[in-house]
Structure formats: structure tokens, C-alpha cells
Amino acid sequence: MRGDNNQQDAMFSYVSPKKRVPADHPLRPIRKMVDEFLKEMSPQFAKLYSDVGRPSIAPERLFRSLLLQIFYSVRSEGMLIEQLQYNLLFRWFVGMEMDEVVWNHAVYSKNRERLLNGEIAASFFARVLERARPFMSDEHFAVDGTLIEAWASQKSFRPKNGSGKPAGQGGGSTLEGKNERTRRMNPPRIPMTGCGRSPEAARRS
């Protein structure tokens, strides 16, 4: 039976963002750990704010959102605020309700800078780092996109025996006397190497 394509907006939602997050999601234990740290630091937060005036963004939410920005490599505050508009996972981790209004990115940036300028931010991240150290690695892997482009170029192939020229320069990886399309589709049946290594490098391999 075909279901209805009903696009009428529902007026009420009884499912919280927390119920939308899978039970085995890696952010769940992180959220629990972070909440423990923030609870311990609550007296320190109280000293930073006045008892009167307009309420600011809660420091607990600021720290959770900063962690999201680190975990997911969000490049700017504007992009983070955009994610908080519709990303239920982000809303749950920060502590926002489904229909709660998201902050203005300029207000967020101002509150964040004031919090980061104090020693309390260093204390928070030091605690997170210490707890996460067993799961961290010093291994790093970087890829140069220009190298990938060069490696993928069919015109840079040469035979391992050093004979011939790269394709497009009068020979190399293709058979003589055939058109360009045939040469590209049917390379000679000899061992090949990528990006034209020198004979010395080929002998060492």
C-alpha cells in the first residue's frame, strides 16, 4: 500500500532531540563527561557574571558548542549557528530544545571571546584533554591534492624499463600508429609506473 505524501507541518512534536540520537553514538559519552566537568566548574562560572542585566549565553552551552566546532571542523561561527538551526545532533549536544531560537552569530562570537579570554577556558580544555588522552594518537596523515592530480594523469605514465616518452610527447605509454582514443583505451601490456620515476628510482624499487 502506498503511503501518503502529506507535507502539512505538524503543530506539535513529542520527540526530544535526545531520542533522535542513536544510543551508541560517540557523542553520548562525550556529552556525559563534559557535563560532569561543567557541573564542577559552575561556581567558577558564577563569578564571571553579574546578578543583574540581560542574560548572556550560558557558558555551559558555549563550551559544548566549541567542542562541536572542533570535532566537526566547523570553519566559522556563522556556519556553526547555521548547523544549530536544523542539525538535531548539534542541538542536543549543546542543550537546546527543538523549537528554541538560535543565537545571533555576532552575539555568540562576543560571548565566546569573553569566555575564552579568561583562565577558566584553559582549565576546561585541560580537563577534557586529560580525560581524552588515552584515546588520542600522534599519528598524522596529510595528502597533497596536486600530487593526486599528477598521479592520476594518464599522460605521465612511462614503462618501467625507461623506454619511450610520456603520452602526448610522441610515445611512452601507448602503441605507435593508433589514434589517441585507441591508445588511451588499450595501453601496451608491459609493467607500468606512475608519474615518470627516474631509472635510478625504478631500479631501487
Tab-separated table of N, CA and C in Angstrom, residues 28-84:
chain	number	residue	atom	x	y	z
A	28	ARG	N	27.509	10.675	22.771
A	28	ARG	CA	26.784	10.459	24.027
A	28	ARG	C	27.730	10.372	25.229
A	29	PRO	N	28.759	9.514	25.217
A	29	PRO	CA	29.667	9.505	26.375
A	29	PRO	C	30.449	10.807	26.516
A	30	ILE	N	30.719	11.479	25.394
A	30	ILE	CA	31.424	12.759	25.478
A	30	ILE	C	30.550	13.793	26.167
A	31	ARG	N	29.278	13.810	25.822
A	31	ARG	CA	28.353	14.757	26.453
A	31	ARG	C	28.274	14.501	27.962
A	32	LYS	N	28.233	13.246	28.351
A	32	LYS	CA	28.168	12.906	29.774
A	32	LYS	C	29.421	13.363	30.507
A	33	MET	N	30.572	13.136	29.904
A	33	MET	CA	31.832	13.556	30.513
A	33	MET	C	31.910	15.075	30.630
A	34	VAL	N	31.531	15.769	29.572
A	34	VAL	CA	31.594	17.226	29.566
A	34	VAL	C	30.658	17.820	30.606
A	35	ASP	N	29.478	17.248	30.737
A	35	ASP	CA	28.525	17.757	31.734
A	35	ASP	C	29.075	17.621	33.151
A	36	GLU	N	29.839	16.573	33.408
A	36	GLU	CA	30.450	16.415	34.730
A	36	GLU	C	31.451	17.534	34.990
A	37	PHE	N	32.263	17.849	33.999
A	37	PHE	CA	33.232	18.926	34.145
A	37	PHE	C	32.535	20.266	34.359
A	38	LEU	N	31.504	20.523	33.569
A	38	LEU	CA	30.810	21.801	33.649
A	38	LEU	C	30.101	21.972	34.995
A	39	LYS	N	29.586	20.884	35.528
A	39	LYS	CA	28.942	20.957	36.840
A	39	LYS	C	29.951	21.310	37.921
A	40	GLU	N	31.139	20.727	37.847
A	40	GLU	CA	32.182	21.039	38.815
A	40	GLU	C	32.646	22.488	38.703
A	41	MET	N	32.590	23.031	37.506
A	41	MET	CA	33.067	24.397	37.269
A	41	MET	C	31.992	25.450	37.433
A	42	SER	N	30.789	25.053	37.776
A	42	SER	CA	29.684	26.007	37.913
A	42	SER	C	29.984	27.150	38.883
A	43	PRO	N	30.600	26.895	40.058
A	43	PRO	CA	30.939	28.025	40.948
A	43	PRO	C	31.883	29.032	40.295
A	44	GLN	N	32.776	28.558	39.449
A	44	GLN	CA	33.686	29.467	38.748
A	44	GLN	C	32.933	30.299	37.717
A	45	PHE	N	31.952	29.694	37.064
A	45	PHE	CA	31.147	30.450	36.111
A	45	PHE	C	30.373	31.566	36.805
A	46	ALA	N	29.874	31.287	37.986
A	46	ALA	CA	29.056	32.263	38.700
A	46	ALA	C	29.827	33.541	38.997
A	47	LYS	N	31.140	33.411	39.167
A	47	LYS	CA	31.956	34.587	39.477
A	47	LYS	C	32.189	35.475	38.260
A	48	LEU	N	31.928	34.972	37.083
A	48	LEU	CA	32.189	35.726	35.863
A	48	LEU	C	31.044	36.635	35.460
A	49	TYR	N	29.851	36.393	36.003
A	49	TYR	CA	28.669	37.106	35.537
A	49	TYR	C	28.025	37.907	36.661
A	50	SER	N	27.397	38.999	36.257
A	50	SER	CA	26.690	39.854	37.206
A	50	SER	C	25.312	39.277	37.518
A	51	ASP	N	24.751	39.673	38.639
A	51	ASP	CA	23.421	39.215	39.023
A	51	ASP	C	22.314	40.019	38.350
A	52	VAL	N	22.663	41.107	37.708
A	52	VAL	CA	21.668	41.954	37.038
A	52	VAL	C	22.066	42.114	35.580
A	53	GLY	N	21.099	42.570	34.779
A	53	GLY	CA	21.368	42.803	33.369
A	53	GLY	C	20.762	41.731	32.480
A	54	ARG	N	21.040	41.839	31.199
A	54	ARG	CA	20.496	40.903	30.229
A	54	ARG	C	21.216	39.555	30.326
A	55	PRO	N	20.476	38.463	30.340
A	55	PRO	CA	21.130	37.142	30.400
A	55	PRO	C	21.980	36.895	29.163
A	56	SER	N	23.145	36.351	29.371
A	56	SER	CA	24.033	36.014	28.260
A	56	SER	C	23.839	34.543	27.879
A	57	ILE	N	24.562	34.117	26.883
A	57	ILE	CA	24.546	32.696	26.523
A	57	ILE	C	25.219	31.924	27.653
A	58	ALA	N	24.590	30.860	28.079
A	58	ALA	CA	25.133	30.069	29.182
A	58	ALA	C	26.528	29.558	28.834
A	59	PRO	N	27.488	29.702	29.755
A	59	PRO	CA	28.847	29.216	29.458
A	59	PRO	C	28.891	27.726	29.165
A	60	GLU	N	28.002	26.959	29.789
A	60	GLU	CA	27.960	25.520	29.509
A	60	GLU	C	27.655	25.263	28.038
A	61	ARG	N	26.721	26.031	27.491
A	61	ARG	CA	26.376	25.863	26.079
A	61	ARG	C	27.494	26.346	25.172
A	62	LEU	N	28.166	27.406	25.580
A	62	LEU	CA	29.280	27.904	24.781
A	62	LEU	C	30.388	26.858	24.671
A	63	PHE	N	30.716	26.220	25.784
A	63	PHE	CA	31.776	25.226	25.760
A	63	PHE	C	31.373	23.994	24.940
A	64	ARG	N	30.123	23.568	25.071
A	64	ARG	CA	29.682	22.423	24.267
A	64	ARG	C	29.725	22.745	22.774
A	65	SER	N	29.307	23.956	22.428
A	65	SER	CA	29.323	24.332	21.012
A	65	SER	C	30.754	24.447	20.486
A	66	LEU	N	31.682	24.899	21.325
A	66	LEU	CA	33.081	24.966	20.912
A	66	LEU	C	33.637	23.577	20.633
A	67	LEU	N	33.235	22.616	21.443
A	67	LEU	CA	33.682	21.243	21.204
A	67	LEU	C	33.145	20.723	19.872
A	68	LEU	N	31.898	21.038	19.563
A	68	LEU	CA	31.339	20.626	18.269
A	68	LEU	C	32.114	21.246	17.120
A	69	GLN	N	32.491	22.505	17.293
A	69	GLN	CA	33.235	23.185	16.249
A	69	GLN	C	34.583	22.504	16.015
A	70	ILE	N	35.170	21.972	17.090
A	70	ILE	CA	36.444	21.259	16.965
A	70	ILE	C	36.234	19.876	16.355
A	71	PHE	N	35.252	19.136	16.880
A	71	PHE	CA	35.025	17.767	16.431
A	71	PHE	C	34.692	17.693	14.950
A	72	TYR	N	33.862	18.636	14.474
A	72	TYR	CA	33.364	18.566	13.107
A	72	TYR	C	34.017	19.588	12.178
A	73	SER	N	35.086	20.230	12.634
A	73	SER	CA	35.851	21.175	11.803
A	73	SER	C	34.950	22.234	11.173
A	74	VAL	N	34.083	22.805	11.985
A	74	VAL	CA	33.219	23.887	11.505
A	74	VAL	C	34.072	25.150	11.394
A	75	ARG	N	34.124	25.740	10.210
A	75	ARG	CA	35.117	26.770	9.930
A	75	ARG	C	34.812	28.125	10.553
A	76	SER	N	33.572	28.407	10.888
A	76	SER	CA	33.245	29.739	11.389
A	76	SER	C	32.052	29.670	12.332
A	77	GLU	N	31.888	30.764	13.094
A	77	GLU	CA	30.736	30.833	13.983
A	77	GLU	C	29.435	30.882	13.194
A	78	GLY	N	29.475	31.555	12.047
A	78	GLY	CA	28.278	31.627	11.220
A	78	GLY	C	27.810	30.254	10.760
A	79	MET	N	28.760	29.397	10.365
A	79	MET	CA	28.397	28.043	9.936
A	79	MET	C	27.914	27.206	11.111
A	80	LEU	N	28.490	27.435	12.285
A	80	LEU	CA	28.035	26.714	13.467
A	80	LEU	C	26.601	27.088	13.817
A	81	ILE	N	26.294	28.372	13.774
A	81	ILE	CA	24.933	28.828	14.062
A	81	ILE	C	23.957	28.272	13.031
A	82	GLU	N	24.387	28.189	11.788
A	82	GLU	CA	23.530	27.612	10.753
A	82	GLU	C	23.228	26.149	11.048
A	83	GLN	N	24.245	25.396	11.477
A	83	GLN	CA	24.027	23.992	11.822
A	83	GLN	C	23.056	23.856	12.989
A	84	LEU	N	23.150	24.745	13.942
A	84	LEU	CA	22.257	24.682	15.097
A	84	LEU	C	20.806	24.967	14.715
